[in-house]
Amino acid sequence: RWAAIGVAIGLVCPLAARAKKPNKPPSGDLHLVELHPSADQYASARSINDAGIVVGGVDGIPGFWNAREAAPTFVPLRGGEGVAFSINEDGEIVGWGPNGPSYWASRHADPVDLPMPTNATYGWANGISLDGVVVGEVGLRNDDDTVTNWAVAWRIHDLGVFGPVLLSVGGANDVACVAPGLHLAVGRSADVDFGHVATAWDLELDPDGSFTFTGSTNVAPGHSAEAYAITDAGDMTGIVKWGGGIENTAFVIRNGSLILLSSGGNNEYGVGYDLNDAEVVGKTGRWWLSNTMTATQWNSRNKRQDLVRKYFGYGWPNTSAEGIIAAGEVVGFGTLGAWLLRRE
């Protein structure tokens, strides 16, 4: 269980400049870069860090692209099949591998299998903070042979891996250091009235490399919802079912206030997957017609913009924006594969 992997222990949050806030105003226009290894391969881009390393997968193999290359080339991660879901600013990567939740200390490192409960049948890691806190989801087999998904957390440190710690029935998507020694993980937890609710779990870091789960908060009370991303400032985004109908709407929480984001026109579906200090990215469309889904960005005034219409120059059906960095560069994927909007 304790495999040394050489990550330092700390109780101090990273510098504010790392909280998806640009050190200087972004310059240059965004331009589309297609991340297609070849016409007969399917690629997905899931996350990007400020250094320009994009992670995702191609045909069931986890890997990365370097967005600073003129023509980024896909490089597989070590370890075989899977997909990379998230990369932090130190270049640590998490995702899914042959044995379940996986961690790579760098894009050139061997994978580390994150431990799962003995009754787990599957699992994956969705997010990692700069302090090595990892969150994800595992499926636990019940006594009646059914399987229930649980939100789970680990911590990577210089002694190895602490965890898994089960948070609640549901799933955890992202985690951030919001105060010295305090992390918030976000996702969904089961709820009797609404099926599931958007949840933030409090994780207090301990000096020995462990952490303590101290409680949780419903961040969008009164509605079925899920949170997908959080910044070090505590801002969040996700999806909420609003008004008792079929509409699913993207939301953002800034300075503790929940704001609904327009899905545009006759669209009945919107979701936010990532955010920086000013913008949110995700997708919008008509829930009953998947090929209308389009990568979407909402600016600091919460105004919606169709990224495909503005930057792609032609139709990419069923497209989603998955990650954004401080400079406003965006990654995502759709039916036609992976892409990057890069400043040039």
CSV table of C-alpha atoms in Angstrom, one decimal:
chain,number,residue,atom,x,y,z
A,1,ARG,CA,0.0,0.0,0.0
A,2,TRP,CA,2.8,2.4,0.8
A,3,ALA,CA,5.0,2.8,-2.3
A,4,ALA,CA,7.5,5.7,-2.2
A,5,ILE,CA,6.9,8.0,-5.1
A,6,GLY,CA,8.8,11.1,-4.0
A,7,VAL,CA,6.2,13.9,-3.6
A,8,ALA,CA,6.8,16.5,-0.9
A,9,ILE,CA,4.4,17.0,2.0
A,10,GLY,CA,3.1,20.5,2.6
A,11,LEU,CA,0.2,22.4,4.4
A,12,VAL,CA,0.6,25.7,2.5
A,13,CYS,CA,-1.6,26.4,-0.5
A,14,PRO,CA,0.2,27.1,-3.8
A,15,LEU,CA,0.8,30.7,-4.9
A,16,ALA,CA,-2.4,32.6,-5.9
A,17,ALA,CA,-0.9,33.0,-9.4
A,18,ARG,CA,-1.5,29.2,-9.9
A,19,ALA,CA,-5.2,29.5,-9.2
A,20,LYS,CA,-6.0,29.8,-12.9
A,21,LYS,CA,-5.3,33.5,-12.7
A,22,PRO,CA,-3.1,35.0,-15.4
A,23,ASN,CA,0.1,36.8,-14.3
A,24,LYS,CA,-0.6,39.3,-17.2
A,25,PRO,CA,-3.5,39.9,-19.6
A,26,PRO,CA,-3.6,37.2,-22.3
A,27,SER,CA,-2.4,38.3,-25.7
A,28,GLY,CA,-3.0,36.9,-29.2
A,29,ASP,CA,-6.1,35.5,-30.8
A,30,LEU,CA,-7.3,32.0,-30.3
A,31,HIS,CA,-6.8,29.6,-33.2
A,32,LEU,CA,-7.9,26.0,-33.7
A,33,VAL,CA,-5.3,23.2,-33.6
A,34,GLU,CA,-6.6,19.8,-34.4
A,35,LEU,CA,-5.1,17.0,-32.3
A,36,HIS,CA,-5.7,14.1,-34.6
A,37,PRO,CA,-3.0,11.5,-34.7
A,38,SER,CA,-4.5,10.1,-37.9
A,39,ALA,CA,-7.8,10.0,-39.7
A,40,ASP,CA,-8.7,6.5,-38.4
A,41,GLN,CA,-7.9,7.1,-34.7
A,42,TYR,CA,-10.2,8.7,-32.1
A,43,ALA,CA,-8.7,11.2,-29.7
A,44,SER,CA,-10.0,13.0,-26.7
A,45,ALA,CA,-8.4,16.0,-24.9
A,46,ARG,CA,-9.5,16.3,-21.3
A,47,SER,CA,-7.3,18.8,-19.5
A,48,ILE,CA,-4.5,21.4,-20.0
A,49,ASN,CA,-2.1,23.1,-17.6
A,50,ASP,CA,-0.5,26.5,-17.9
A,51,ALA,CA,2.7,24.9,-19.3
A,52,GLY,CA,0.6,23.8,-22.3
A,53,ILE,CA,0.6,20.1,-21.6
A,54,VAL,CA,-2.7,18.6,-22.8
A,55,VAL,CA,-3.8,15.2,-21.5
A,56,GLY,CA,-6.3,12.7,-22.8
A,57,GLY,CA,-6.2,9.6,-24.9
A,58,VAL,CA,-6.2,8.0,-28.3
A,59,ASP,CA,-8.0,4.8,-29.1
A,60,GLY,CA,-7.9,3.7,-25.4
A,61,ILE,CA,-4.3,4.7,-24.7
A,62,PRO,CA,-3.6,7.6,-22.2
A,63,GLY,CA,-1.2,10.2,-23.3
A,64,PHE,CA,-0.4,13.9,-23.9
A,65,TRP,CA,0.3,16.6,-26.4
A,66,ASN,CA,2.6,19.6,-26.0
A,67,ALA,CA,0.6,22.7,-27.0
A,68,ARG,CA,3.7,24.8,-27.4
A,69,GLU,CA,4.9,22.6,-30.4
A,70,ALA,CA,3.9,24.0,-33.8
A,71,ALA,CA,2.2,20.7,-34.6
A,72,PRO,CA,1.5,18.9,-31.3
A,73,THR,CA,2.2,15.2,-31.5
A,74,PHE,CA,0.4,12.6,-29.3
A,75,VAL,CA,2.8,10.8,-26.9
A,76,PRO,CA,1.5,7.8,-25.0
A,77,LEU,CA,1.9,7.6,-21.3
A,78,ARG,CA,3.5,4.5,-19.8
A,79,GLY,CA,1.3,1.7,-18.6
A,80,GLY,CA,-0.9,0.5,-21.4
A,81,GLU,CA,-4.6,1.1,-21.9
A,82,GLY,CA,-6.7,3.8,-20.2
A,83,VAL,CA,-7.2,7.6,-20.4
A,84,ALA,CA,-5.7,10.6,-18.7
A,85,PHE,CA,-8.3,12.9,-17.2
A,86,SER,CA,-6.4,15.7,-15.4
A,87,ILE,CA,-3.0,17.3,-15.1
A,88,ASN,CA,-2.0,19.9,-12.4
A,89,GLU,CA,0.5,22.7,-12.7
A,90,ASP,CA,3.3,20.5,-11.5
A,91,GLY,CA,2.7,18.1,-14.3
A,92,GLU,CA,1.2,15.3,-12.2
A,93,ILE,CA,-1.4,13.3,-14.1
A,94,VAL,CA,-4.3,11.2,-13.0
A,95,GLY,CA,-6.8,9.0,-14.8
A,96,TRP,CA,-7.7,5.4,-15.5
A,97,GLY,CA,-5.4,2.5,-16.3
A,98,PRO,CA,-5.6,-1.2,-16.7
A,99,ASN,CA,-6.1,-1.7,-12.9
A,100,GLY,CA,-8.3,1.2,-12.2
A,101,PRO,CA,-7.4,4.7,-10.8
A,102,SER,CA,-3.9,5.7,-11.9
A,103,TYR,CA,-1.4,8.4,-11.1
A,104,TRP,CA,1.7,9.5,-13.1
A,105,ALA,CA,4.2,11.7,-11.2
A,106,SER,CA,5.1,13.2,-14.6
A,107,ARG,CA,4.4,12.6,-18.2
A,108,HIS,CA,7.5,10.4,-18.5
A,109,ALA,CA,6.9,8.4,-15.3
A,110,ASP,CA,5.6,4.9,-14.7
A,111,PRO,CA,2.0,4.8,-13.5
A,112,VAL,CA,1.1,4.1,-9.9
A,113,ASP,CA,-2.1,2.2,-9.2
A,114,LEU,CA,-4.2,4.0,-6.6
A,115,PRO,CA,-5.5,1.5,-4.0
A,116,MET,CA,-9.2,0.7,-4.0
A,117,PRO,CA,-11.5,-0.8,-1.4
A,118,THR,CA,-11.5,-4.6,-1.4
A,119,ASN,CA,-15.1,-4.7,-2.7
A,120,ALA,CA,-14.4,-2.3,-5.6
A,121,THR,CA,-15.1,-3.6,-9.1
A,122,TYR,CA,-13.9,-0.5,-11.0
A,123,GLY,CA,-12.7,3.0,-10.5
A,124,TRP,CA,-11.0,6.1,-11.9
A,125,ALA,CA,-9.3,9.3,-10.8
A,126,ASN,CA,-10.7,12.5,-12.0
A,127,GLY,CA,-8.7,15.4,-10.5
A,128,ILE,CA,-5.5,16.2,-8.6
A,129,SER,CA,-4.5,19.3,-6.7
A,130,LEU,CA,-1.0,20.8,-6.4
A,131,ASP,CA,-0.7,19.3,-3.0
A,132,GLY,CA,-1.2,15.8,-4.3
A,133,VAL,CA,-4.8,15.3,-3.2
A,134,VAL,CA,-6.6,13.1,-5.8
A,135,VAL,CA,-10.3,12.5,-6.2
A,136,GLY,CA,-12.4,10.2,-8.2
A,137,GLU,CA,-15.0,7.5,-8.2
A,138,VAL,CA,-15.2,3.8,-7.4
A,139,GLY,CA,-17.9,1.2,-7.9
A,140,LEU,CA,-18.4,-0.9,-4.7
A,141,ARG,CA,-20.2,-4.3,-4.8
A,142,ASN,CA,-23.0,-4.6,-2.3
A,143,ASP,CA,-24.1,-7.8,-0.5
A,144,ASP,CA,-26.9,-8.3,-3.0
A,145,ASP,CA,-24.4,-8.2,-5.9
A,146,THR,CA,-25.4,-4.7,-7.1
A,147,VAL,CA,-22.8,-2.0,-7.5
A,148,THR,CA,-22.9,1.5,-6.0
A,149,ASN,CA,-20.6,4.4,-7.1
A,150,TRP,CA,-18.8,6.3,-4.3
A,151,ALA,CA,-16.9,9.5,-4.3
A,152,VAL,CA,-13.3,8.7,-3.1
A,153,ALA,CA,-10.1,10.6,-2.3
A,154,TRP,CA,-6.4,9.8,-1.9
A,155,ARG,CA,-3.3,11.8,-1.1
A,156,ILE,CA,0.1,11.4,-2.8
A,157,HIS,CA,3.1,12.2,-0.7
A,158,ASP,CA,6.7,11.2,-0.1
A,159,LEU,CA,5.8,8.1,1.8
A,160,GLY,CA,3.4,6.8,-0.8
A,161,VAL,CA,-0.4,7.0,-1.1
A,162,PHE,CA,-2.8,7.7,1.7
A,163,GLY,CA,-6.3,6.3,1.1
A,164,PRO,CA,-8.7,5.5,-0.3
A,165,VAL,CA,-11.1,7.5,1.8
A,166,LEU,CA,-14.8,7.1,0.9
A,167,LEU,CA,-16.6,10.5,0.9
A,168,SER,CA,-20.2,9.6,0.1
A,169,VAL,CA,-22.3,7.7,-2.5
A,170,GLY,CA,-21.8,9.5,-5.7
A,171,GLY,CA,-18.6,10.7,-7.4
A,172,ALA,CA,-15.9,13.4,-7.0
A,173,ASN,CA,-14.7,15.3,-10.1
A,174,ASP,CA,-12.2,17.9,-9.0
A,175,VAL,CA,-10.3,19.2,-5.9
A,176,ALA,CA,-8.5,22.5,-5.0
A,177,CYS,CA,-6.6,24.0,-2.1
A,178,VAL,CA,-8.8,26.8,-0.9
A,179,ALA,CA,-6.9,27.7,2.4
A,180,PRO,CA,-3.7,26.5,4.1
A,181,GLY,CA,-4.3,22.9,5.0
A,182,LEU,CA,-7.9,22.8,3.6
A,183,HIS,CA,-9.0,21.3,0.3
A,184,LEU,CA,-12.4,21.2,-1.2
A,185,ALA,CA,-13.4,18.3,-3.4
A,186,VAL,CA,-16.5,18.7,-5.6
A,187,GLY,CA,-18.9,16.4,-7.4
A,188,ARG,CA,-22.2,14.8,-6.6
A,189,SER,CA,-23.7,12.9,-3.7
A,190,ALA,CA,-26.9,10.8,-3.5
A,191,ASP,CA,-30.0,12.5,-2.2
A,192,VAL,CA,-33.4,11.1,-1.4
A,193,ASP,CA,-35.4,14.0,-2.8
A,194,PHE,CA,-33.3,14.9,-5.9
A,195,GLY,CA,-31.4,11.8,-6.9
A,196,HIS,CA,-28.1,13.6,-6.5
A,197,VAL,CA,-26.9,17.0,-5.4
A,198,ALA,CA,-23.8,19.1,-6.1
A,199,THR,CA,-21.5,18.6,-3.2
A,200,ALA,CA,-18.3,20.0,-1.8
A,201,TRP,CA,-16.4,17.8,0.7
A,202,ASP,CA,-14.0,19.4,3.3
A,203,LEU,CA,-10.6,17.7,3.4
A,204,GLU,CA,-8.2,18.9,6.1
A,205,LEU,CA,-4.6,18.0,5.4
A,206,ASP,CA,-2.4,16.6,8.2
A,207,PRO,CA,1.4,17.0,8.5
A,208,ASP,CA,2.0,13.3,8.3
A,209,GLY,CA,0.8,13.1,4.7
A,210,SER,CA,-2.8,12.0,5.5
A,211,PHE,CA,-6.0,14.1,5.5
A,212,THR,CA,-9.3,14.1,7.5
A,213,PHE,CA,-12.7,14.2,5.8
A,214,THR,CA,-14.6,16.7,8.1
A,215,GLY,CA,-17.9,17.3,6.3
A,216,SER,CA,-19.8,18.2,3.2
A,217,THR,CA,-22.0,21.0,1.8
A,218,ASN,CA,-24.8,21.0,-0.8
A,219,VAL,CA,-23.6,23.9,-3.0
A,220,ALA,CA,-26.9,24.2,-5.1
A,221,PRO,CA,-29.6,23.3,-2.5
A,222,GLY,CA,-33.1,22.5,-3.7
A,223,HIS,CA,-32.1,21.0,-7.0
A,224,SER,CA,-30.6,18.0,-8.7
A,225,ALA,CA,-27.1,19.0,-9.6
A,226,GLU,CA,-23.4,18.1,-10.0
A,227,ALA,CA,-20.2,20.2,-9.7
A,228,TYR,CA,-17.4,19.4,-12.1
A,229,ALA,CA,-14.6,21.9,-11.3
A,230,ILE,CA,-13.3,24.2,-8.6
A,231,THR,CA,-10.6,26.8,-8.5
A,232,ASP,CA,-8.3,27.7,-5.6
A,233,ALA,CA,-10.6,30.7,-5.0
A,234,GLY,CA,-13.5,28.4,-4.3
A,235,ASP,CA,-15.3,29.2,-7.6
A,236,MET,CA,-17.2,26.2,-9.0
A,237,THR,CA,-19.1,25.2,-12.2
A,238,GLY,CA,-21.3,22.3,-13.1
A,239,ILE,CA,-24.9,21.4,-14.1
A,240,VAL,CA,-28.2,21.9,-12.4
A,241,LYS,CA,-31.7,20.8,-13.3
A,242,TRP,CA,-33.8,24.0,-12.8
A,243,GLY,CA,-37.5,24.7,-12.4
A,244,GLY,CA,-38.8,21.1,-12.2
A,245,GLY,CA,-38.7,20.6,-16.0
A,246,ILE,CA,-36.4,18.9,-18.4
A,247,GLU,CA,-34.0,21.8,-18.6
A,248,ASN,CA,-30.4,21.2,-17.5
A,249,THR,CA,-28.5,24.4,-17.1
A,250,ALA,CA,-24.8,25.2,-16.5
A,251,PHE,CA,-24.0,27.1,-13.4
A,252,VAL,CA,-21.1,29.0,-11.9
A,253,ILE,CA,-20.5,29.9,-8.3
A,254,ARG,CA,-18.5,33.1,-7.9
A,255,ASN,CA,-17.8,34.6,-4.4
A,256,GLY,CA,-20.4,32.2,-3.0
A,257,SER,CA,-23.2,33.2,-5.3
A,258,LEU,CA,-24.8,30.7,-7.7
A,259,ILE,CA,-25.4,32.0,-11.2
A,260,LEU,CA,-27.3,30.2,-14.0
A,261,LEU,CA,-25.6,30.4,-17.4
A,262,SER,CA,-27.6,30.7,-20.6
A,263,SER,CA,-27.8,27.7,-22.9
A,264,GLY,CA,-28.7,29.9,-25.8
A,265,GLY,CA,-31.7,30.0,-28.1
A,266,ASN,CA,-34.0,27.0,-27.9
A,267,ASN,CA,-31.3,24.8,-26.3
A,268,GLU,CA,-32.4,22.9,-23.3
A,269,TYR,CA,-29.1,21.6,-22.1
A,270,GLY,CA,-26.0,23.3,-20.7
A,271,VAL,CA,-23.1,22.1,-18.5
A,272,GLY,CA,-19.9,23.7,-17.2
A,273,TYR,CA,-16.9,21.5,-17.1
A,274,ASP,CA,-14.0,23.9,-16.2
A,275,LEU,CA,-13.4,27.5,-15.3
A,276,ASN,CA,-10.7,30.1,-14.6
A,277,ASP,CA,-11.0,33.3,-12.7
A,278,ALA,CA,-13.1,34.9,-15.5
A,279,GLU,CA,-14.5,32.3,-17.9
A,280,VAL,CA,-16.4,28.9,-17.9
A,281,VAL,CA,-16.3,26.3,-20.6
A,282,GLY,CA,-18.5,23.3,-21.3
A,283,LYS,CA,-21.2,22.5,-23.8
A,284,THR,CA,-24.8,23.5,-24.7
A,285,GLY,CA,-27.4,22.0,-27.0
A,286,ARG,CA,-30.7,20.2,-27.2
A,287,TRP,CA,-30.6,17.2,-24.9
A,288,TRP,CA,-32.6,15.0,-27.2
A,289,LEU,CA,-30.4,15.7,-30.3
A,290,SER,CA,-26.8,14.9,-29.5
A,291,ASN,CA,-25.4,16.3,-32.7
A,292,THR,CA,-26.5,19.8,-31.7
A,293,MET,CA,-24.1,19.8,-28.7
A,294,THR,CA,-21.5,22.5,-29.2
A,295,ALA,CA,-18.4,23.5,-27.2
A,296,THR,CA,-19.4,26.7,-25.3
A,297,GLN,CA,-17.7,29.4,-23.3
A,298,TRP,CA,-19.2,31.9,-21.0
A,299,ASN,CA,-17.2,35.1,-20.3
A,300,SER,CA,-16.8,37.2,-17.2
A,301,ARG,CA,-20.2,38.8,-17.8
A,302,ASN,CA,-21.7,35.3,-18.2
A,303,LYS,CA,-22.4,35.9,-21.9
A,304,ARG,CA,-22.5,32.7,-23.9
A,305,GLN,CA,-20.3,32.0,-27.0
A,306,ASP,CA,-20.4,29.1,-29.4
A,307,LEU,CA,-16.8,28.1,-29.8
A,308,VAL,CA,-17.4,25.9,-32.8
A,309,ARG,CA,-19.1,28.7,-34.7
A,310,LYS,CA,-16.5,31.3,-33.8
A,311,TYR,CA,-13.3,29.3,-34.3
A,312,PHE,CA,-13.7,26.1,-36.1
A,313,GLY,CA,-14.9,27.3,-39.5
A,314,TYR,CA,-16.9,24.2,-40.1
A,315,GLY,CA,-19.3,21.8,-38.2
A,316,TRP,CA,-17.9,19.6,-35.5
A,317,PRO,CA,-21.0,17.6,-34.2
A,318,ASN,CA,-21.4,16.8,-30.5
A,319,THR,CA,-18.4,18.8,-29.3
A,320,SER,CA,-17.5,19.7,-25.7
A,321,ALA,CA,-15.0,22.1,-24.2
A,322,GLU,CA,-13.3,20.2,-21.3
A,323,GLY,CA,-10.5,22.4,-19.9
A,324,ILE,CA,-9.4,26.0,-19.8
A,325,ILE,CA,-6.2,27.6,-18.4
A,326,ALA,CA,-5.5,31.1,-17.0
A,327,ALA,CA,-4.6,32.5,-20.5
A,328,GLY,CA,-7.9,31.3,-21.9
A,329,GLU,CA,-6.6,28.5,-24.0
A,330,VAL,CA,-9.2,25.7,-24.3
A,331,VAL,CA,-9.2,22.0,-25.0
A,332,GLY,CA,-11.9,19.5,-25.8
A,333,PHE,CA,-13.2,16.8,-28.1
A,334,GLY,CA,-16.2,15.7,-30.1
A,335,THR,CA,-17.2,13.3,-32.8
A,336,LEU,CA,-14.3,14.3,-35.0
A,337,GLY,CA,-11.7,14.0,-32.3
A,338,ALA,CA,-9.6,16.2,-30.0
A,339,TRP,CA,-8.8,19.9,-30.4
A,340,LEU,CA,-7.0,22.9,-28.8
A,341,LEU,CA,-7.8,26.6,-29.0
A,342,ARG,CA,-4.3,28.2,-28.7
A,343,ARG,CA,-3.2,31.8,-28.5
A,344,GLU,CA,-1.0,32.8,-31.5
